[in-house]
Amino acid sequence: MNKPVPVTDWISDFDHTDPRWTENPYPIWDVLRAASPVVHTDRFRGVYMPTTYEAVKAIAYDTEHFSSRRIIVRNSRPPITQSAPPITSDPPEHKPAKQLLLPPFTPDAMKKLEPRVRAICNELIDQFIDDPNVDAAARYTKHIPVRAIAHMLGIPEQDGDLFIKWIHEILELGITDEETLMRAIEEMSHYFMGHIQARKSKPTDDLISTLMNARDANGQPLSDMHVLGSLRLLLIAGIDTTWSAIGASLWHLAKTPADRERLIAEPELMPTAIEEFLRAYSPVTMAREVMKETSISGCPIKPENMVLLSFPAANRDPAMFHDADKVLIDRKENRHAAFGLGIHRCVGSNLARMEMTVAIEEWLKRVPDFRLDPAGKVTWSEGTVRGPRQLPLLLGAAD
Amino acid sequence: MAGKLKIHVDPDKCQGHSRCKSLAPELFELDEYGNAHEIGDGTVPEGLEDKAWLAKSNCPELAIEITED
């Protein structure tokens, strides 16, 4: 695989996998937004990126011109053989597919899961609480979402490492390496088919069985392929997204002692703080495929291009948010788009919020003092989901 | 004296972010899919006006309408 040519002009030739973008995309987005509400690159076979909240919203709401059948910008556009409804569905298929998944993810359902997530957090903290330094991404934030979703699905929590490997291969390596992408999807499908088959003879009380027992709009049971697609979605969408969101929140608190101290002194600020971390450090950028010619915010949009639907960039738009580049943990009005806008609103948003809240609360209870380890380096994931993948921290009060 | 506030969630706009329910649980409830609607006829009891405005100003889909009698 040839290395991509480094970017010299962001406005006409942006590359969302460029190391500078991965490290700190915010100043780059400011440059793009100042240039145009929609920018274009010839890379990745042609990609538009809306840079303002308004343009992102217009595209998210427009399912006629923009399809979700491809939701990741990659080097290649392989034939569509594996779908993950409802995230890869357009109307009219989208709604019934989504309605099947919504009931298990309501706020009330999440309340029932919360004690298990609290226990998971504490089990993880127990393992490093006596260490003076810890990579919080590798030893804490990474394991919380994967164990929570495994618990919901009714599969062994210790299979989490396997899921993390597949997701890394699909979301990061798979952007440029089609062979790795296909093998990871294959392995994941094989794994879940085993769990589906096992439940046919021995039904269980978990999310896999719930999906297997669900009926579609015509009253028919879902095909194994539909169940498989939905499981694939829950895993891909539910793990490194929340890993990233929890990690970015901890990263912020590690480098901002005033916010950390305030959150400990005023725990009632936790809900606004979580929403602000979601806004300022939104992990997820989705994609759309242009199906018909149109225009967005006055910019022409042509078919055969993809769209990098950057909710994180929308959330930094100063036309929408005052002090958009500042993190204000008591921000009162916050219409952020971290979970998307329109019909594809993240099905797991209530799960993600609960996991973030619990993970930060339990951490602050047990580790009130911590800071970035100056001897270590924070690294960030590339591409569709952005968050800390190494987060070296020093625990305990500074000398 | 200002009239009573009335809230209404537009069911075509609501996408189930459930921000209103977490900010003003006295005013909103969720259906089995997590989509919100106002409790009762949407009349905001005295003392909860600020919460109604807060819910409206945090709805990402602009689905909440507030009218004054």
Short mmCIF file of C-alpha atoms in Angstrom, two decimals:
data_model
loop_
_atom_site.label_atom_id
_atom_site.label_comp_id
_atom_site.label_asym_id
_atom_site.label_seq_id
_atom_site.Cartn_x
_atom_site.Cartn_y
_atom_site.Cartn_z
CA MET A 1 0.00 0.00 0.00
CA ASN A 2 1.47 3.32 -1.07
CA LYS A 3 1.64 6.05 1.50
CA PRO A 4 -0.72 8.91 0.66
CA VAL A 5 0.82 12.16 -0.53
CA PRO A 6 0.95 14.61 2.41
CA VAL A 7 -1.61 17.40 2.31
CA THR A 8 -0.34 20.85 1.41
CA ASP A 9 -3.70 22.54 0.75
CA TRP A 10 -6.40 21.47 3.20
CA ILE A 11 -9.18 23.39 1.48
CA SER A 12 -9.02 21.62 -1.89
CA ASP A 13 -7.19 18.43 -0.93
CA PHE A 14 -8.14 17.46 2.63
CA ASP A 15 -7.43 13.98 3.98
CA HIS A 16 -9.16 12.88 7.17
CA THR A 17 -6.52 10.21 7.73
CA ASP A 18 -3.59 12.64 7.65
CA PRO A 19 -1.62 12.38 10.93
CA ARG A 20 -2.06 16.11 11.59
CA TRP A 21 -5.86 15.73 11.32
CA THR A 22 -5.75 12.71 13.63
CA GLU A 23 -3.62 14.58 16.18
CA ASN A 24 -5.61 17.83 16.28
CA PRO A 25 -8.36 18.38 13.68
CA TYR A 26 -9.94 21.49 15.20
CA PRO A 27 -7.67 24.18 13.66
CA ILE A 28 -7.93 22.41 10.30
CA TRP A 29 -11.73 22.48 10.47
CA ASP A 30 -11.61 26.19 11.29
CA VAL A 31 -9.62 26.75 8.08
CA LEU A 32 -12.09 24.67 6.05
CA ARG A 33 -15.14 26.37 7.57
CA ALA A 34 -13.69 29.82 6.88
CA ALA A 35 -13.22 28.78 3.23
CA SER A 36 -16.65 27.27 2.50
CA PRO A 37 -19.64 25.54 4.12
CA VAL A 38 -18.80 22.52 1.93
CA VAL A 39 -15.29 21.59 0.77
CA HIS A 40 -14.18 18.83 -1.61
CA THR A 41 -11.18 16.56 -2.05
CA ASP A 42 -10.33 14.24 -4.94
CA ARG A 43 -8.87 11.77 -2.48
CA PHE A 44 -10.83 8.58 -1.64
CA ARG A 45 -12.42 8.79 -5.13
CA GLY A 46 -14.04 12.13 -4.36
CA VAL A 47 -15.38 13.34 -1.01
CA TYR A 48 -17.32 16.39 0.13
CA MET A 49 -17.18 17.63 3.69
CA PRO A 50 -19.78 19.98 5.15
CA THR A 51 -18.00 22.22 7.65
CA THR A 52 -20.89 24.09 9.29
CA TYR A 53 -23.64 22.88 11.60
CA GLU A 54 -26.21 24.03 9.06
CA ALA A 55 -24.68 22.08 6.16
CA VAL A 56 -24.18 18.94 8.25
CA LYS A 57 -27.80 19.12 9.37
CA ALA A 58 -29.10 19.69 5.83
CA ILE A 59 -27.31 16.56 4.60
CA ALA A 60 -28.32 14.46 7.60
CA TYR A 61 -31.97 15.36 6.95
CA ASP A 62 -31.81 14.77 3.18
CA THR A 63 -32.22 11.05 2.60
CA GLU A 64 -33.30 11.62 -0.99
CA HIS A 65 -29.95 12.86 -2.28
CA PHE A 66 -27.71 11.21 0.32
CA SER A 67 -27.73 7.47 0.99
CA SER A 68 -26.48 5.63 4.06
CA ARG A 69 -25.67 2.48 2.10
CA ARG A 70 -22.00 3.41 2.54
CA ILE A 71 -21.22 5.08 5.85
CA ILE A 72 -17.43 5.05 5.92
CA VAL A 73 -15.14 6.90 3.53
CA ARG A 74 -12.55 4.39 2.32
CA ASN A 75 -9.98 4.16 -0.46
CA SER A 76 -12.11 1.66 -2.33
CA ARG A 77 -15.85 1.27 -2.83
CA PRO A 78 -16.34 -2.50 -2.82
CA PRO A 79 -19.75 -3.87 -3.88
CA ILE A 80 -22.32 -3.66 -1.10
CA THR A 81 -22.72 -7.20 0.16
CA GLN A 82 -22.88 -6.81 3.93
CA SER A 83 -25.36 -4.38 5.41
CA ALA A 84 -25.89 -3.40 9.02
CA PRO A 85 -29.52 -2.22 9.28
CA PRO A 86 -30.66 0.34 10.26
CA ILE A 87 -27.45 2.40 10.09
CA THR A 88 -26.86 1.41 6.44
CA SER A 89 -30.58 1.63 5.55
CA ASP A 90 -32.46 4.41 3.78
CA PRO A 91 -36.22 5.04 3.87
CA PRO A 92 -38.53 3.17 3.69
CA GLU A 93 -36.49 0.19 5.00
CA HIS A 94 -34.88 2.27 7.72
CA LYS A 95 -37.78 2.82 10.11
CA PRO A 96 -38.94 -0.76 10.74
CA ALA A 97 -35.32 -1.89 11.11
CA LYS A 98 -34.63 0.85 13.64
CA GLN A 99 -37.81 0.26 15.63
CA LEU A 100 -36.65 -3.29 16.31
CA LEU A 101 -33.53 -1.99 18.03
CA LEU A 102 -34.93 0.97 19.95
CA PRO A 103 -36.82 -0.64 22.88
CA PRO A 104 -33.74 -2.33 24.42
CA PHE A 105 -31.91 1.04 24.47
CA THR A 106 -34.40 3.37 26.17
CA PRO A 107 -33.26 5.34 29.23
CA ASP A 108 -35.27 3.00 31.47
CA ALA A 109 -33.57 -0.05 29.97
CA MET A 110 -30.21 1.60 30.58
CA LYS A 111 -31.06 2.16 34.26
CA LYS A 112 -31.28 -1.62 34.65
CA LEU A 113 -27.85 -2.07 33.10
CA GLU A 114 -26.25 0.70 35.14
CA PRO A 115 -25.30 -1.34 38.25
CA ARG A 116 -23.40 -3.84 36.09
CA VAL A 117 -21.51 -1.01 34.37
CA ARG A 118 -20.62 0.51 37.75
CA ALA A 119 -19.28 -2.88 38.83
CA ILE A 120 -17.28 -3.24 35.58
CA CYS A 121 -15.68 0.18 36.16
CA ASN A 122 -14.70 -0.72 39.71
CA GLU A 123 -13.33 -4.13 38.69
CA LEU A 124 -11.08 -2.33 36.20
CA ILE A 125 -10.00 0.36 38.68
CA ASP A 126 -9.15 -2.35 41.26
CA GLN A 127 -6.50 -3.63 38.86
CA PHE A 128 -4.49 -0.39 38.68
CA ILE A 129 -5.50 1.69 41.69
CA ASP A 130 -2.14 1.04 43.40
CA ASP A 131 -0.04 1.85 40.32
CA PRO A 132 1.46 5.34 40.16
CA ASN A 133 0.99 5.53 36.39
CA VAL A 134 -1.52 3.93 34.09
CA ASP A 135 -2.53 4.00 30.44
CA ALA A 136 -6.20 4.77 31.04
CA ALA A 137 -7.14 4.06 27.41
CA ALA A 138 -5.69 0.55 27.49
CA ARG A 139 -6.69 -0.38 31.03
CA TYR A 140 -9.95 1.48 31.66
CA THR A 141 -11.90 3.24 28.91
CA LYS A 142 -11.32 0.50 26.32
CA HIS A 143 -12.97 -2.26 28.36
CA ILE A 144 -16.11 -0.55 29.64
CA PRO A 145 -18.24 -0.40 26.44
CA VAL A 146 -17.19 -3.82 25.20
CA ARG A 147 -18.10 -5.51 28.47
CA ALA A 148 -21.36 -3.62 28.72
CA ILE A 149 -22.48 -4.58 25.22
CA ALA A 150 -21.33 -8.18 25.72
CA HIS A 151 -23.44 -8.25 28.89
CA MET A 152 -26.47 -6.97 26.97
CA LEU A 153 -25.97 -9.42 24.10
CA GLY A 154 -25.49 -12.33 26.46
CA ILE A 155 -22.02 -13.32 25.29
CA PRO A 156 -18.90 -13.77 27.45
CA GLU A 157 -17.47 -10.43 28.58
CA GLN A 158 -13.97 -11.89 28.19
CA ASP A 159 -14.48 -12.16 24.40
CA GLY A 160 -14.07 -8.38 24.43
CA ASP A 161 -10.48 -8.45 23.18
CA LEU A 162 -11.63 -10.27 20.07
CA PHE A 163 -14.25 -7.57 19.37
CA ILE A 164 -11.73 -4.81 19.87
CA LYS A 165 -9.42 -6.44 17.31
CA TRP A 166 -12.19 -6.73 14.68
CA ILE A 167 -13.30 -3.18 15.20
CA HIS A 168 -9.77 -1.85 14.83
CA GLU A 169 -9.47 -3.83 11.58
CA ILE A 170 -12.82 -2.63 10.22
CA LEU A 171 -12.79 1.03 11.24
CA GLU A 172 -9.09 1.89 11.04
CA LEU A 173 -7.02 -0.59 9.01
CA GLY A 174 -10.01 -1.22 6.73
CA ILE A 175 -9.99 2.34 5.40
CA THR A 176 -7.03 1.47 3.21
CA ASP A 177 -6.73 -2.33 3.50
CA GLU A 178 -9.67 -4.10 1.89
CA GLU A 179 -8.35 -7.61 2.55
CA THR A 180 -8.09 -7.03 6.31
CA LEU A 181 -11.54 -5.41 6.27
CA MET A 182 -13.17 -8.39 4.57
CA ARG A 183 -11.42 -10.95 6.78
CA ALA A 184 -12.50 -9.11 9.94
CA ILE A 185 -16.13 -8.96 8.77
CA GLU A 186 -15.95 -12.67 7.91
CA GLU A 187 -14.56 -13.65 11.33
CA MET A 188 -17.10 -11.53 13.14
CA SER A 189 -19.98 -13.02 11.16
CA HIS A 190 -18.75 -16.54 11.87
CA TYR A 191 -18.53 -15.80 15.60
CA PHE A 192 -22.06 -14.42 15.82
CA MET A 193 -23.59 -17.13 13.62
CA GLY A 194 -22.38 -19.59 16.27
CA HIS A 195 -24.23 -17.66 18.97
CA ILE A 196 -27.37 -17.42 16.80
CA GLN A 197 -27.34 -21.17 16.08
CA ALA A 198 -26.84 -21.98 19.77
CA ARG A 199 -29.94 -19.95 20.70
CA LYS A 200 -32.12 -21.78 18.16
CA SER A 201 -31.99 -24.91 20.30
CA LYS A 202 -31.58 -23.11 23.62
CA PRO A 203 -33.19 -19.64 23.75
CA THR A 204 -31.78 -17.18 26.27
CA ASP A 205 -32.88 -13.96 27.88
CA ASP A 206 -30.61 -11.48 26.12
CA LEU A 207 -30.45 -9.06 23.23
CA ILE A 208 -29.50 -11.73 20.66
CA SER A 209 -32.62 -13.73 21.53
CA THR A 210 -34.71 -10.55 21.55
CA LEU A 211 -33.61 -9.86 17.98
CA MET A 212 -34.21 -13.48 16.95
CA ASN A 213 -37.74 -13.32 18.38
CA ALA A 214 -38.53 -9.95 16.82
CA ARG A 215 -40.99 -9.69 13.94
CA ASP A 216 -40.61 -7.39 10.96
CA ALA A 217 -43.31 -5.06 9.60
CA ASN A 218 -45.03 -8.04 7.91
CA GLY A 219 -45.06 -10.12 11.06
CA GLN A 220 -42.27 -12.36 9.83
CA PRO A 221 -39.22 -13.32 11.94
CA LEU A 222 -35.97 -11.66 10.92
CA SER A 223 -33.61 -13.63 8.71
CA ASP A 224 -30.37 -14.81 10.27
CA MET A 225 -28.61 -12.33 8.00
CA HIS A 226 -30.67 -9.44 9.38
CA VAL A 227 -29.96 -10.49 12.97
CA LEU A 228 -26.30 -10.84 12.08
CA GLY A 229 -26.22 -7.40 10.46
CA SER A 230 -27.78 -5.81 13.53
CA LEU A 231 -25.32 -7.54 15.85
CA ARG A 232 -22.46 -6.39 13.68
CA LEU A 233 -23.80 -2.86 13.93
CA LEU A 234 -24.17 -2.93 17.72
CA LEU A 235 -20.62 -4.11 18.09
CA ILE A 236 -19.03 -1.76 15.57
CA ALA A 237 -21.07 1.25 16.62
CA GLY A 238 -21.17 0.60 20.33
CA ILE A 239 -17.60 -0.01 21.29
CA ASP A 240 -14.83 2.27 20.18
CA THR A 241 -17.24 5.19 19.93
CA THR A 242 -17.92 5.16 23.67
CA TRP A 243 -14.34 4.10 24.41
CA SER A 244 -13.36 7.32 22.62
CA ALA A 245 -15.93 9.49 24.38
CA ILE A 246 -14.95 8.29 27.85
CA GLY A 247 -11.27 8.61 26.99
CA ALA A 248 -11.58 12.15 25.65
CA SER A 249 -13.50 13.15 28.79
CA LEU A 250 -10.79 11.74 31.06
CA TRP A 251 -8.11 13.37 28.89
CA HIS A 252 -9.83 16.73 29.32
CA LEU A 253 -10.12 16.29 33.08
CA ALA A 254 -6.48 15.18 33.34
CA LYS A 255 -5.25 18.38 31.69
CA THR A 256 -7.85 20.73 33.22
CA PRO A 257 -7.57 20.57 37.04
CA ALA A 258 -10.10 23.39 37.50
CA ASP A 259 -12.85 21.39 35.76
CA ARG A 260 -11.87 18.22 37.63
CA GLU A 261 -12.04 19.94 41.00
CA ARG A 262 -15.30 21.64 40.13
CA LEU A 263 -16.92 18.40 39.00
CA ILE A 264 -15.92 16.73 42.27
CA ALA A 265 -17.20 19.67 44.33
CA GLU A 266 -20.38 20.08 42.26
CA PRO A 267 -21.42 16.60 41.10
CA GLU A 268 -24.78 18.04 39.97
CA LEU A 269 -22.87 19.45 36.99
CA MET A 270 -22.22 15.95 35.66
CA PRO A 271 -25.08 16.00 33.09
CA THR A 272 -24.03 19.30 31.49
CA ALA A 273 -20.37 18.27 31.65
CA ILE A 274 -21.08 15.00 29.83
CA GLU A 275 -23.05 16.84 27.12
CA GLU A 276 -20.21 19.33 26.75
CA PHE A 277 -17.59 16.58 26.42
CA LEU A 278 -19.86 15.01 23.78
CA ARG A 279 -20.02 18.31 21.92
CA ALA A 280 -16.40 19.38 22.16
CA TYR A 281 -14.85 15.94 21.61
CA SER A 282 -17.53 14.19 19.54
CA PRO A 283 -15.92 10.97 18.42
CA VAL A 284 -18.06 9.93 15.46
CA THR A 285 -17.90 11.09 11.84
CA MET A 286 -20.32 9.26 9.56
CA ALA A 287 -20.47 9.24 5.77
CA ARG A 288 -23.08 9.36 3.05
CA GLU A 289 -23.01 8.53 -0.65
CA VAL A 290 -24.32 11.19 -3.04
CA MET A 291 -27.14 9.65 -5.10
CA LYS A 292 -28.44 12.67 -7.04
CA GLU A 293 -27.14 16.08 -7.94
CA THR A 294 -28.16 18.82 -5.52
CA SER A 295 -26.72 21.76 -3.64
CA ILE A 296 -26.05 22.32 0.06
CA SER A 297 -25.56 25.79 1.57
CA GLY A 298 -25.17 27.07 -2.00
CA CYS A 299 -22.46 24.55 -2.91
CA PRO A 300 -23.00 22.15 -5.83
CA ILE A 301 -22.98 18.44 -4.89
CA LYS A 302 -22.43 15.80 -7.58
CA PRO A 303 -23.10 12.04 -7.60
CA GLU A 304 -20.31 9.45 -7.38
CA ASN A 305 -18.83 11.31 -4.46
CA MET A 306 -18.95 10.39 -0.81
CA VAL A 307 -19.72 12.86 1.99
CA LEU A 308 -17.73 13.00 5.19
CA LEU A 309 -20.55 13.88 7.58
CA SER A 310 -18.55 15.44 10.36
CA PHE A 311 -20.76 15.86 13.40
CA PRO A 312 -17.60 16.78 15.35
CA ALA A 313 -16.94 19.72 13.01
CA ALA A 314 -20.59 20.83 13.22
CA ASN A 315 -20.24 20.86 16.99
CA ARG A 316 -17.35 23.32 16.76
CA ASP A 317 -19.20 25.78 14.53
CA PRO A 318 -19.15 29.23 16.20
CA ALA A 319 -22.31 30.20 14.32
CA MET A 320 -24.14 27.55 16.35
CA PHE A 321 -22.30 27.56 19.69
CA HIS A 322 -20.93 30.56 21.56
CA ASP A 323 -17.31 29.99 22.62
CA ALA A 324 -17.39 26.92 20.38
CA ASP A 325 -13.69 26.24 20.96
CA LYS A 326 -14.00 26.40 24.75
CA VAL A 327 -15.09 23.52 26.96
CA LEU A 328 -17.71 24.88 29.39
CA ILE A 329 -18.86 22.09 31.71
CA ASP A 330 -21.89 24.12 32.79
CA ARG A 331 -23.04 25.03 29.25
CA LYS A 332 -26.82 25.37 29.51
CA GLU A 333 -27.89 25.33 25.87
CA ASN A 334 -26.27 22.53 23.96
CA ARG A 335 -27.94 21.26 20.81
CA HIS A 336 -24.88 19.26 19.85
CA ALA A 337 -25.04 16.67 17.10
CA ALA A 338 -22.67 14.11 18.61
CA PHE A 339 -25.27 11.36 18.12
CA GLY A 340 -26.28 12.56 14.69
CA LEU A 341 -29.35 14.46 13.53
CA GLY A 342 -32.47 13.18 11.81
CA ILE A 343 -33.58 9.58 11.33
CA HIS A 344 -30.16 8.04 11.98
CA ARG A 345 -29.89 9.36 15.54
CA CYS A 346 -27.60 6.90 17.32
CA VAL A 347 -29.66 4.03 18.67
CA GLY A 348 -27.21 3.65 21.56
CA SER A 349 -27.13 7.27 22.67
CA ASN A 350 -28.74 6.49 26.02
CA LEU A 351 -26.27 3.65 26.55
CA ALA A 352 -23.32 5.87 25.67
CA ARG A 353 -24.45 8.64 28.01
CA MET A 354 -24.95 6.19 30.86
CA GLU A 355 -21.54 4.57 30.30
CA MET A 356 -19.80 7.95 30.12
CA THR A 357 -21.50 9.22 33.27
CA VAL A 358 -20.82 6.08 35.27
CA ALA A 359 -17.22 5.75 34.03
CA ILE A 360 -16.36 9.34 34.98
CA GLU A 361 -18.25 9.23 38.29
CA GLU A 362 -16.58 6.01 39.43
CA TRP A 363 -13.16 7.22 38.28
CA LEU A 364 -13.48 10.53 40.16
CA LYS A 365 -14.66 8.74 43.31
CA ARG A 366 -11.62 6.48 43.37
CA VAL A 367 -9.02 8.61 41.57
CA PRO A 368 -9.79 12.24 42.39
CA ASP A 369 -6.22 13.33 41.60
CA PHE A 370 -4.62 12.54 38.24
CA ARG A 371 -2.82 14.28 35.42
CA LEU A 372 -1.23 13.59 32.04
CA ASP A 373 2.08 11.75 32.35
CA PRO A 374 4.65 14.14 30.83
CA ALA A 375 6.87 11.13 30.05
CA GLY A 376 4.14 9.47 27.97
CA LYS A 377 2.38 10.34 24.74
CA VAL A 378 -1.36 10.58 24.13
CA THR A 379 -2.24 9.01 20.77
CA TRP A 380 -5.53 9.29 18.88
CA SER A 381 -7.39 6.86 16.62
CA GLU A 382 -7.60 7.63 12.93
CA GLY A 383 -10.61 8.06 10.69
CA THR A 384 -14.26 7.50 11.49
CA VAL A 385 -14.05 7.44 15.28
CA ARG A 386 -11.65 9.71 17.11
CA GLY A 387 -10.52 9.20 20.67
CA PRO A 388 -7.42 8.54 22.79
CA ARG A 389 -5.87 5.11 22.16
CA GLN A 390 -3.02 5.73 24.60
CA LEU A 391 -3.74 7.89 27.60
CA PRO A 392 -0.78 7.76 30.00
CA LEU A 393 -1.76 9.25 33.35
CA LEU A 394 -0.06 9.79 36.69
CA LEU A 395 -2.39 8.89 39.56
CA GLY A 396 -2.37 10.62 42.91
CA ALA A 397 -1.69 14.18 44.02
CA ALA A 398 1.23 16.01 42.42
CA ASP A 399 4.26 16.40 44.74
CA MET B 1 -49.08 38.53 34.58
CA ALA B 2 -47.80 36.15 31.95
CA GLY B 3 -50.07 33.38 30.72
CA LYS B 4 -49.52 29.69 31.21
CA LEU B 5 -47.01 27.93 29.01
CA LYS B 6 -47.96 24.97 26.91
CA ILE B 7 -45.46 22.55 25.39
CA HIS B 8 -45.85 20.24 22.43
CA VAL B 9 -43.42 17.73 20.91
CA ASP B 10 -43.73 17.45 17.14
CA PRO B 11 -43.75 13.67 16.61
CA ASP B 12 -42.47 14.04 13.04
CA LYS B 13 -39.39 15.90 14.24
CA CYS B 14 -38.59 14.01 17.47
CA GLN B 15 -35.87 11.41 16.92
CA GLY B 16 -35.66 10.16 20.48
CA HIS B 17 -32.55 11.95 21.74
CA SER B 18 -34.41 12.08 25.12
CA ARG B 19 -32.71 15.31 26.15
CA CYS B 20 -36.10 16.78 27.20
CA LYS B 21 -36.91 13.79 29.38
CA SER B 22 -33.59 14.00 31.22
CA LEU B 23 -33.84 17.79 31.71
CA ALA B 24 -37.55 18.01 32.54
CA PRO B 25 -38.92 14.59 33.54
CA GLU B 26 -41.98 16.33 35.03
CA LEU B 27 -43.01 17.56 31.58
CA PHE B 28 -42.08 14.83 29.10
CA GLU B 29 -42.48 11.08 28.80
CA LEU B 30 -41.09 8.55 26.34
CA ASP B 31 -42.80 5.81 24.35
CA GLU B 32 -41.41 2.29 23.93
CA TYR B 33 -39.07 3.52 21.17
CA GLY B 34 -37.75 6.37 23.30
CA ASN B 35 -39.60 9.10 21.39
CA ALA B 36 -40.89 11.93 23.54
CA HIS B 37 -44.28 13.53 24.01
CA GLU B 38 -45.61 16.05 26.48
CA ILE B 39 -47.31 14.80 29.64
CA GLY B 40 -51.07 15.43 29.66
CA ASP B 41 -52.18 18.35 27.52
CA GLY B 42 -48.77 19.99 27.77
CA THR B 43 -49.71 22.69 30.26
CA VAL B 44 -46.58 23.60 32.20
CA PRO B 45 -47.25 23.70 35.97
CA GLU B 46 -46.17 26.85 37.75
CA GLY B 47 -42.51 26.80 38.70
CA LEU B 48 -41.48 24.52 35.84
CA GLU B 49 -41.33 27.20 33.15
CA ASP B 50 -37.53 27.36 33.20
CA LYS B 51 -37.33 23.61 32.71
CA ALA B 52 -39.65 23.82 29.72
CA TRP B 53 -37.42 26.45 28.08
CA LEU B 54 -34.30 24.47 28.98
CA ALA B 55 -35.72 21.35 27.31
CA LYS B 56 -36.62 23.33 24.21
CA SER B 57 -33.20 24.92 23.96
CA ASN B 58 -31.46 21.54 24.16
CA CYS B 59 -33.54 19.62 21.62
CA PRO B 60 -31.20 18.88 18.69
CA GLU B 61 -34.13 18.38 16.30
CA LEU B 62 -36.02 21.59 17.26
CA ALA B 63 -39.02 19.37 17.95
CA ILE B 64 -40.38 21.20 21.00
CA GLU B 65 -42.86 24.04 20.60
CA ILE B 66 -43.82 26.34 23.46
CA THR B 67 -46.90 28.53 23.28
CA GLU B 68 -48.22 31.03 25.79
CA ASP B 69 -51.93 31.23 26.58
#
